[in-house]
PDB file of C-alpha atoms and ligand atoms in Angstrom:
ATOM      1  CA  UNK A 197     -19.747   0.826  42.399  1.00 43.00           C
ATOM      2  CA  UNK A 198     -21.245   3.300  44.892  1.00 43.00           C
ATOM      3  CA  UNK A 199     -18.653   4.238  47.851  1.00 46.00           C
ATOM      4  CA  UNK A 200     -21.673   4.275  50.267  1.00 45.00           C
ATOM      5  CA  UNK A 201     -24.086   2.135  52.164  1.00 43.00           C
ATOM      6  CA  UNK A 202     -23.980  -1.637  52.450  1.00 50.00           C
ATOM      7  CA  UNK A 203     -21.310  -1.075  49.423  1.00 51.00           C
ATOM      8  CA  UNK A 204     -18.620   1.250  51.132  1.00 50.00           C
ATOM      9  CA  UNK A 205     -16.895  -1.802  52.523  1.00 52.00           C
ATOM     10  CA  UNK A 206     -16.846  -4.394  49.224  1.00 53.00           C
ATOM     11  CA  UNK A 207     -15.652  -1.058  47.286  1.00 53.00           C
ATOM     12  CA  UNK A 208     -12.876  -0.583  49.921  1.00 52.00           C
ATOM     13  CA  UNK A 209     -11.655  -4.096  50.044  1.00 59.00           C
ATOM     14  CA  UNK A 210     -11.482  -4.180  45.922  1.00 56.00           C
ATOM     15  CA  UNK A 211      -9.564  -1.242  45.918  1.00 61.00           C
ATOM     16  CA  UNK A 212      -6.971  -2.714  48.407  1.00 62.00           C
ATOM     17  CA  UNK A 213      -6.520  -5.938  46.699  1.00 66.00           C
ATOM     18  CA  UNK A 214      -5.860  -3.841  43.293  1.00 66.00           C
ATOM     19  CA  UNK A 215      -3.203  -2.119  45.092  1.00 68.00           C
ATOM     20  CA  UNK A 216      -1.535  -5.467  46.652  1.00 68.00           C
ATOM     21  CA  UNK A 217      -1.378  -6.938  43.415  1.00 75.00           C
ATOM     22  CA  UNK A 218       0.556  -3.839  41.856  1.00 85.00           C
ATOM     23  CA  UNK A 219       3.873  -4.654  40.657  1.00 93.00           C
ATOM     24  CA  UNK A 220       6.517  -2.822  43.412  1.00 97.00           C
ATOM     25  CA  UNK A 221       9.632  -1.986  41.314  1.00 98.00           C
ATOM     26  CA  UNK A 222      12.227  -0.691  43.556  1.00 98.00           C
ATOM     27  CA  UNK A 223      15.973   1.154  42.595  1.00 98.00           C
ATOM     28  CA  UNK A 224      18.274   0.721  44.775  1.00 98.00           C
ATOM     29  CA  UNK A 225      20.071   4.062  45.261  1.00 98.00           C
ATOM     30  CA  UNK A 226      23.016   3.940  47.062  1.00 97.00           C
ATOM     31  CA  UNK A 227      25.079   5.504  43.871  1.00 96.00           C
ATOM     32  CA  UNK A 228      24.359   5.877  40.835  1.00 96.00           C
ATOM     33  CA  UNK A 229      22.313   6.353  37.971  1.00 93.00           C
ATOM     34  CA  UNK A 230      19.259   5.521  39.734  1.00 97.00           C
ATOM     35  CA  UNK A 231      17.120   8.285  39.359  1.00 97.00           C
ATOM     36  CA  UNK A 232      16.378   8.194  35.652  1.00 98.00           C
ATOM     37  CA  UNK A 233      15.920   3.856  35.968  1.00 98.00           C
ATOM     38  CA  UNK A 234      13.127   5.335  37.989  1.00 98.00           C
ATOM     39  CA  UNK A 235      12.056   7.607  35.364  1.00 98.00           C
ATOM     40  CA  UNK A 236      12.750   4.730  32.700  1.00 98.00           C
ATOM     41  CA  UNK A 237      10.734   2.176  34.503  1.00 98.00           C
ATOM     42  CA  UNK A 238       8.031   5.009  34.931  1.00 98.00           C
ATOM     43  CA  UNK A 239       7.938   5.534  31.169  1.00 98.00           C
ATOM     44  CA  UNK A 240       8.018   2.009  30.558  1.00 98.00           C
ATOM     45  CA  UNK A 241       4.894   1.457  32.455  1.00 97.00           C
ATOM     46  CA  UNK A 242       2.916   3.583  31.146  1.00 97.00           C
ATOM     47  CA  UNK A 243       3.913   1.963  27.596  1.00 98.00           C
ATOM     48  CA  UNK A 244       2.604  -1.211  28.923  1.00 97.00           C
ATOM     49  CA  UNK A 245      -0.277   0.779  30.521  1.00 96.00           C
ATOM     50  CA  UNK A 246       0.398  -0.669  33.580  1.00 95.00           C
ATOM     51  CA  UNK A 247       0.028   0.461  37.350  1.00 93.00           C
ATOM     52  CA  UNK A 248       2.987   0.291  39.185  1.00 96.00           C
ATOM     53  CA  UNK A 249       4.559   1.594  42.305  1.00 97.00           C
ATOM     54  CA  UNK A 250       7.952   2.719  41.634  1.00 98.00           C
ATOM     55  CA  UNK A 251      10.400   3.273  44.470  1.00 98.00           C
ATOM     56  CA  UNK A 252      14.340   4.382  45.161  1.00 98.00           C
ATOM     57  CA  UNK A 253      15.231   1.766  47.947  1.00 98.00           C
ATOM     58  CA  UNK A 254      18.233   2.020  50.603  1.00 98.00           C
ATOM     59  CA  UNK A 255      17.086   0.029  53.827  1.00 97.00           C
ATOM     60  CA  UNK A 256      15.666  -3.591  54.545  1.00 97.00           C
ATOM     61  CA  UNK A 257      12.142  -1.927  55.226  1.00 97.00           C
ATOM     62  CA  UNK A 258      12.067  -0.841  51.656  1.00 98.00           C
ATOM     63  CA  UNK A 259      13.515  -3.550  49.540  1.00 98.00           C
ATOM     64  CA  UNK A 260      11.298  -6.110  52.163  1.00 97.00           C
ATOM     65  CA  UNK A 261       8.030  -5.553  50.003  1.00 97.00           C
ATOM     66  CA  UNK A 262       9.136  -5.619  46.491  1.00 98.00           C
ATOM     67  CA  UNK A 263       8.638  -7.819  43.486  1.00 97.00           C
ATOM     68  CA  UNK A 264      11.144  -6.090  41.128  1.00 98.00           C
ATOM     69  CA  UNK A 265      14.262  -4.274  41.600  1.00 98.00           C
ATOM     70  CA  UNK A 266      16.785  -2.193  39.509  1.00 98.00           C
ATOM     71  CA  UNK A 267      20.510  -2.251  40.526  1.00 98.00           C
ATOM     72  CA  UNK A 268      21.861   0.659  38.101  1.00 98.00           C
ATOM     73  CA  UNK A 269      25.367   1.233  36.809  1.00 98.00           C
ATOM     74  CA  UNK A 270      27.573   3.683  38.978  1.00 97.00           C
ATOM     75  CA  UNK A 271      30.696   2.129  40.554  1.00 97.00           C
ATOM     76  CA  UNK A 272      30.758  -1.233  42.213  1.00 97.00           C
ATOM     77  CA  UNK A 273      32.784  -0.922  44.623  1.00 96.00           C
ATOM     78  CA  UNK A 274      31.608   1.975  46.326  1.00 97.00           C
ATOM     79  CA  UNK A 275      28.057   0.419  45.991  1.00 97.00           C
ATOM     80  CA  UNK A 276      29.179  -2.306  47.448  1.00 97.00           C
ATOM     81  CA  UNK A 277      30.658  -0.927  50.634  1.00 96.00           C
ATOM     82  CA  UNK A 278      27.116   1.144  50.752  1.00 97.00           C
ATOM     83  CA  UNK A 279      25.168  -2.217  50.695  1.00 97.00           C
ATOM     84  CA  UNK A 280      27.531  -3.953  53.447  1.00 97.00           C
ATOM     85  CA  UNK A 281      26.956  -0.591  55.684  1.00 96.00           C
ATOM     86  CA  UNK A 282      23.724  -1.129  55.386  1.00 97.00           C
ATOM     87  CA  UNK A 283      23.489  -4.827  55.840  1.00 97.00           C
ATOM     88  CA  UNK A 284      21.264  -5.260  52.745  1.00 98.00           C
ATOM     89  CA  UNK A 285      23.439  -7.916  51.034  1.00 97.00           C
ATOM     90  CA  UNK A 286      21.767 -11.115  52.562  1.00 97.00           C
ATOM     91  CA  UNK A 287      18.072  -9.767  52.451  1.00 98.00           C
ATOM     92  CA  UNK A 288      18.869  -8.895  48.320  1.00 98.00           C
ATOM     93  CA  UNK A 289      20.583 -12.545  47.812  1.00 98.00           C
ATOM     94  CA  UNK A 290      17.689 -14.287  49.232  1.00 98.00           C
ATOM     95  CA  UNK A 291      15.112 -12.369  47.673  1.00 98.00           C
ATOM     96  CA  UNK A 292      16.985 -13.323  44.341  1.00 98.00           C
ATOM     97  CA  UNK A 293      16.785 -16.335  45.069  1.00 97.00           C
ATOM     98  CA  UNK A 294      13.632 -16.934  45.927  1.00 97.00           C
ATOM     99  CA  UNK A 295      12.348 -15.483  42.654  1.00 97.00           C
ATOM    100  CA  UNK A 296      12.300 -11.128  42.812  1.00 98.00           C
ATOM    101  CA  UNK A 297      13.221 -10.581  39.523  1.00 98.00           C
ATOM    102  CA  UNK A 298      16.176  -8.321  39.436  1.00 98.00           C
ATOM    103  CA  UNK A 299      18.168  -6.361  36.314  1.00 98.00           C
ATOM    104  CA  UNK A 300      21.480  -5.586  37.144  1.00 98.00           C
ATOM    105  CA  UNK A 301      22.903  -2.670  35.030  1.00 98.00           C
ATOM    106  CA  UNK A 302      26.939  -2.508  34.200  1.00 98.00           C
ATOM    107  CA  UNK A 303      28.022  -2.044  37.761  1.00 98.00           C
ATOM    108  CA  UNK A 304      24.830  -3.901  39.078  1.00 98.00           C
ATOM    109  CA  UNK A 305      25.855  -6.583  36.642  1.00 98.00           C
ATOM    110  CA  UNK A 306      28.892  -7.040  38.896  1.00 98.00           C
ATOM    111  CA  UNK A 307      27.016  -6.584  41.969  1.00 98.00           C
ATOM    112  CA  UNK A 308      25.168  -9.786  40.638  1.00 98.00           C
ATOM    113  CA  UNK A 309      28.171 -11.715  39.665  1.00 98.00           C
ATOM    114  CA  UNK A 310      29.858 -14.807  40.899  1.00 96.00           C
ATOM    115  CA  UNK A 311      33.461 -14.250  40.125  1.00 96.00           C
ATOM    116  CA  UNK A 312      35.174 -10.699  39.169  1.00 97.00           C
ATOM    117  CA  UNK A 313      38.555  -9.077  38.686  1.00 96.00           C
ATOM    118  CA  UNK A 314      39.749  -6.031  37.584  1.00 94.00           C
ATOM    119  CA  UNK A 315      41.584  -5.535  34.217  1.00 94.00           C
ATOM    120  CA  UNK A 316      44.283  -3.293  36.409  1.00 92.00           C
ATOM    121  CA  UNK A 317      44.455  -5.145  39.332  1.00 91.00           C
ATOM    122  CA  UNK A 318      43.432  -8.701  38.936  1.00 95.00           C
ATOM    123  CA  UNK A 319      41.428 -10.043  41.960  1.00 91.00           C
ATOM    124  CA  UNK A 320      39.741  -7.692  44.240  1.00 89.00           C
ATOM    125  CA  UNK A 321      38.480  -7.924  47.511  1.00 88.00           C
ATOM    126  CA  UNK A 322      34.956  -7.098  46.754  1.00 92.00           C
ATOM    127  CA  UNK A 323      31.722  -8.691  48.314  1.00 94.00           C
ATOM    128  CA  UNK A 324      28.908  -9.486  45.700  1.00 97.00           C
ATOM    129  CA  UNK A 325      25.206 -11.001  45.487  1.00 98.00           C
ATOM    130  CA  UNK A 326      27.043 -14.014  43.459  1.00 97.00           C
ATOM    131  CA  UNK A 327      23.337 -15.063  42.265  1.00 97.00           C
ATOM    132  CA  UNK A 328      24.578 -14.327  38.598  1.00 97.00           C
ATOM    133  CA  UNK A 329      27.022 -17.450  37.660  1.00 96.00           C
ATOM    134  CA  UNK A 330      29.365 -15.716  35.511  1.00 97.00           C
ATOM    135  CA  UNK A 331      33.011 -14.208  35.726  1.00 97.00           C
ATOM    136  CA  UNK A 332      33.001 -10.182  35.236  1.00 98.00           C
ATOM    137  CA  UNK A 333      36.410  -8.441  34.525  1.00 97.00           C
ATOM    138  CA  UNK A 334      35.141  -5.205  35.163  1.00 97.00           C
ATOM    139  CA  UNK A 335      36.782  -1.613  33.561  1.00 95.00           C
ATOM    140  CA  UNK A 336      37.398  -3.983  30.413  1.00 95.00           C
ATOM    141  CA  UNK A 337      37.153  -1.801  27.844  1.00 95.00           C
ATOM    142  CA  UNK A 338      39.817   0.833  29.617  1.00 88.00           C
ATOM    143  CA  UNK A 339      39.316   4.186  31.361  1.00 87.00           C
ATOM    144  CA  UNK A 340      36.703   6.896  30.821  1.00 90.00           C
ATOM    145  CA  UNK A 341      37.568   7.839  27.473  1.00 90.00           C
ATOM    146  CA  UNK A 342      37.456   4.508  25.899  1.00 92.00           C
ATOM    147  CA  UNK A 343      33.757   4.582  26.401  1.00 95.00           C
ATOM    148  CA  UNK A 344      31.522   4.284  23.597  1.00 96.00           C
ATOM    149  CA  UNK A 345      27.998   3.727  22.307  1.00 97.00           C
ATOM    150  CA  UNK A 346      26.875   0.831  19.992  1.00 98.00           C
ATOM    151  CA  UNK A 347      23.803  -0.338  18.070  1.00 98.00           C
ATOM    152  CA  UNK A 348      22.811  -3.548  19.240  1.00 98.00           C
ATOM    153  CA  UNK A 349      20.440  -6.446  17.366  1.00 98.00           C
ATOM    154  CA  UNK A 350      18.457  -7.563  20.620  1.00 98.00           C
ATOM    155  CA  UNK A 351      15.757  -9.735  18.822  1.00 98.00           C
ATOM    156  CA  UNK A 352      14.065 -10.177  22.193  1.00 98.00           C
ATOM    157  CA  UNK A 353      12.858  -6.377  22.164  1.00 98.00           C
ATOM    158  CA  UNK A 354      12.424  -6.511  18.640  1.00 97.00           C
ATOM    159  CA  UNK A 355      13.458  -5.615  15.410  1.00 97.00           C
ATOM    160  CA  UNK A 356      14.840  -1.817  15.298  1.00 97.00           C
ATOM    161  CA  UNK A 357      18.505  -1.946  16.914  1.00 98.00           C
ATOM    162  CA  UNK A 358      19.115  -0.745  20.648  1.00 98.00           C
ATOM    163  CA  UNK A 359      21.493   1.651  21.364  1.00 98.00           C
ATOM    164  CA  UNK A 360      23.236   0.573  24.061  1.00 98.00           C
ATOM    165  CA  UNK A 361      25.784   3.374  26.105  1.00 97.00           C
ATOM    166  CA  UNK A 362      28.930   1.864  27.681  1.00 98.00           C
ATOM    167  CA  UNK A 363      30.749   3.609  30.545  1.00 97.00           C
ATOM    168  CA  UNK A 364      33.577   2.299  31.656  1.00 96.00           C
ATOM    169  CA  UNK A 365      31.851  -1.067  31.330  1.00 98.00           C
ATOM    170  CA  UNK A 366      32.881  -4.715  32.630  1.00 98.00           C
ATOM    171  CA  UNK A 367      33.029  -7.547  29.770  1.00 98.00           C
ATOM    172  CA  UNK A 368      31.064 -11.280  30.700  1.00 98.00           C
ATOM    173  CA  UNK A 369      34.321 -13.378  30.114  1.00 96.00           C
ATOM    174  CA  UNK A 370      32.624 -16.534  31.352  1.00 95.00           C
ATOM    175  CA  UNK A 371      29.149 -17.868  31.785  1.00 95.00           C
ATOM    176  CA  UNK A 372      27.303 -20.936  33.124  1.00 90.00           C
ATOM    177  CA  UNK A 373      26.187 -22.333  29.686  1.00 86.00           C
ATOM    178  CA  UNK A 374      22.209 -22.435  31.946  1.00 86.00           C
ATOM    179  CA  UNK A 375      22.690 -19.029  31.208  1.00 94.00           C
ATOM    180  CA  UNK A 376      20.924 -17.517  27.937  1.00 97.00           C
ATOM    181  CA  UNK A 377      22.491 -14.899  25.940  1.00 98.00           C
ATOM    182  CA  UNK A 378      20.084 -12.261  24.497  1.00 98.00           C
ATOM    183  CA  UNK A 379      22.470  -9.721  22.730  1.00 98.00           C
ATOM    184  CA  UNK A 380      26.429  -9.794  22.395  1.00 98.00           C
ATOM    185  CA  UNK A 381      28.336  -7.365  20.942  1.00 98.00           C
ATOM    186  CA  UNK A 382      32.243  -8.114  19.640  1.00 96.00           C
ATOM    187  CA  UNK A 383      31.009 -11.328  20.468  1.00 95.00           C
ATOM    188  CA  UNK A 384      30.833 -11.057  23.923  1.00 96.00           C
ATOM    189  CA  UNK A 385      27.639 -11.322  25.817  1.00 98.00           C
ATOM    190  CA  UNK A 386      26.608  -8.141  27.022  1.00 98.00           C
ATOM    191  CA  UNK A 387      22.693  -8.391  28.191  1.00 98.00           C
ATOM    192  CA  UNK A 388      22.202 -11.989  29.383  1.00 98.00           C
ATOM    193  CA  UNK A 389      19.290 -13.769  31.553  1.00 98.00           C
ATOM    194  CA  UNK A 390      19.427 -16.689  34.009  1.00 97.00           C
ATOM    195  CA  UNK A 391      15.868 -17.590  35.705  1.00 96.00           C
ATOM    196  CA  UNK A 392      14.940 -14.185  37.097  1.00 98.00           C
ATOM    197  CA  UNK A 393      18.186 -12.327  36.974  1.00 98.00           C
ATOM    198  CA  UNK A 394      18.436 -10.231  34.088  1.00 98.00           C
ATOM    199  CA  UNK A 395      22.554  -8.210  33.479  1.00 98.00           C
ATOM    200  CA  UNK A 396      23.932  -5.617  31.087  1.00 98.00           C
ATOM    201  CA  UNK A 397      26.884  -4.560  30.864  1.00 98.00           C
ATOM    202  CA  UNK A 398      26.201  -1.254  29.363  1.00 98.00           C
ATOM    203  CA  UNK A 399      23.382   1.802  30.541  1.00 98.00           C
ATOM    204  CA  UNK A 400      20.102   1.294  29.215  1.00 98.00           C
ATOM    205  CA  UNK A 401      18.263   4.181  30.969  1.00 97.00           C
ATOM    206  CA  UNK A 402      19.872   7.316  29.401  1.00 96.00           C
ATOM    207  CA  UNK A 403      17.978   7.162  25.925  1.00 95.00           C
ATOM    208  CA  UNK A 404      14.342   7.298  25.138  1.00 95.00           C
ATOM    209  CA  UNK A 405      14.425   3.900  24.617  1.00 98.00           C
ATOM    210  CA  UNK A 406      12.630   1.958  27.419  1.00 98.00           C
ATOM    211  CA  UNK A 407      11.868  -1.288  25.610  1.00 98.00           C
ATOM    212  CA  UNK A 408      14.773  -3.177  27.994  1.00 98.00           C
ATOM    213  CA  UNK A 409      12.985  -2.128  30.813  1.00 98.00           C
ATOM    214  CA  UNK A 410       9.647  -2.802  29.359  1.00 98.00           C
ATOM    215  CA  UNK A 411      11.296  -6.488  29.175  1.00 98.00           C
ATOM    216  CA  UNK A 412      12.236  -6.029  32.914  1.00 98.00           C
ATOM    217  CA  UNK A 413       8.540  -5.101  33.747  1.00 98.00           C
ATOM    218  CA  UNK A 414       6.811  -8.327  31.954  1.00 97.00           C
ATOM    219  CA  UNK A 415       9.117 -10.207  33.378  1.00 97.00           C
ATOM    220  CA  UNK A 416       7.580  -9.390  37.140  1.00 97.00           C
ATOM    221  CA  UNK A 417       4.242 -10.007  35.568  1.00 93.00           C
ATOM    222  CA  UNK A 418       5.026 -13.350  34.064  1.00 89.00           C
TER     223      UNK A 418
HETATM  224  N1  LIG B 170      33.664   0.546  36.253  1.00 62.91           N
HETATM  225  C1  LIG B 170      32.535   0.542  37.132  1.00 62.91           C
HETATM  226  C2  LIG B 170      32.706  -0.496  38.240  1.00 62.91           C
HETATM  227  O1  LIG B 170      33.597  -1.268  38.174  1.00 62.91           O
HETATM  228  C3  LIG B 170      31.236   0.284  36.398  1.00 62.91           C
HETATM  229  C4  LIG B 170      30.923   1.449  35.520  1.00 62.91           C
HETATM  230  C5  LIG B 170      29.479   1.741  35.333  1.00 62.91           C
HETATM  231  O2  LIG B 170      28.601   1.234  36.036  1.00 62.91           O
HETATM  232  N2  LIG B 170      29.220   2.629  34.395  1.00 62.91           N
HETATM  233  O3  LIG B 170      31.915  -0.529  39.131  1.00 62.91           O
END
């Protein structure tokens, strides 16, 4: 359409309701491996050859206006005090639960989570989202050097294994049986969904492989 004339203003107001109904994918980046979710989620869009705005998000202004948002792997507990500085806890949680589809990433997962201890330490002190009803132990695995990569058969992203990185990563010991399970590995679950909060417990933005957070895209758009 022509941007002049009696048209200038119809061509105006299409444009703006394109851009209001583009999916806002934010990563919150207190700490972390946020910066290549962003690239991840980038990749993945254009995959899907879809539009979207893709943000890193610390305050209340930014994460007010999304409809997606990454919480990446890093450490939890240092996240965590980030997010209580910052007084974004209660804004997230009710967000969550009123429907922004979230994926929570090893230390995001326990960000999510209900109920966590440490495999040192026991219980901790920490302050989570709790929207994810599962118990976390998190460093389950051991210390740095026990970490390790694995194929994984995730039949919801199809056929060809995923190889899934896992750094210093918690282990699901206990789930709401609501909650579906869509790959395991030793037979624990370790990428699980419940309504609109997707978890793994391992790093699925460091490969080429985007088709988790393709997943994580259609979700918004469903
Ligand atoms: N061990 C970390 C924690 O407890 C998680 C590790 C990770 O995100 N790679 O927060």
């Amino acid at each position: 359409m022509k941007r002049d004339g009696k048209f200038a203003g119809v061509t105006y107001d299409l444009d703006r309701s394109k851009e209001a109904k583009k999916m806002k994918v934010g990563i919150l980046g207190y700490q972390g491996d946020f910066r290549f979710h962003a690239e991840a989620v980038k990749k993945a869009a254009r995959n899907l050859k879809k539009e979207i705005d893709v943000s890193i998000v610390r305050s209340k202004s930014e994460i007010e206006p999304l409809t997606g948002i990454i919480i990446p792997g890093g450490e939890s507990t240092v996240m965590g005090s980030m997010m209580t500085q910052a007084k974004t806890f209660e804004l997230l949680k009710n967000k969550i639960q009123n429907g922004m589809v979230v994926l929570g990433t090893c230390a995001g997962c326990i960000i999510l989570a209900k109920n966590i201890t440490d495999v040192n330490v026991g219980q901790v002190a920490q302050e989570t989202l709790g929207v994810l009803d599962i118990h976390v132990e998190r460093n389950s695995y051991g210390p740095q050097k026990e970490s390790f990569e694995a194929d994984l058969s995730i039949p919801c992203l199809g056929s060809e294994p995923f190889r899934a990185t896992f750094i210093r990563a918690p282990v699901i010991t206990n789930i709401n049986p609501g909650t579906e399970i869509l790959a395991s590995f030793e037979e624990k679950p370790v990428f699980i969904k419940q309504n609109n909060v997707l978890a793994v417990t391992f790093h699925p933005e460091l490969l080429d492989d985007v088709r988790l957070h393709e997943y994580f895209l259609k979700m918004i758009q469903a």
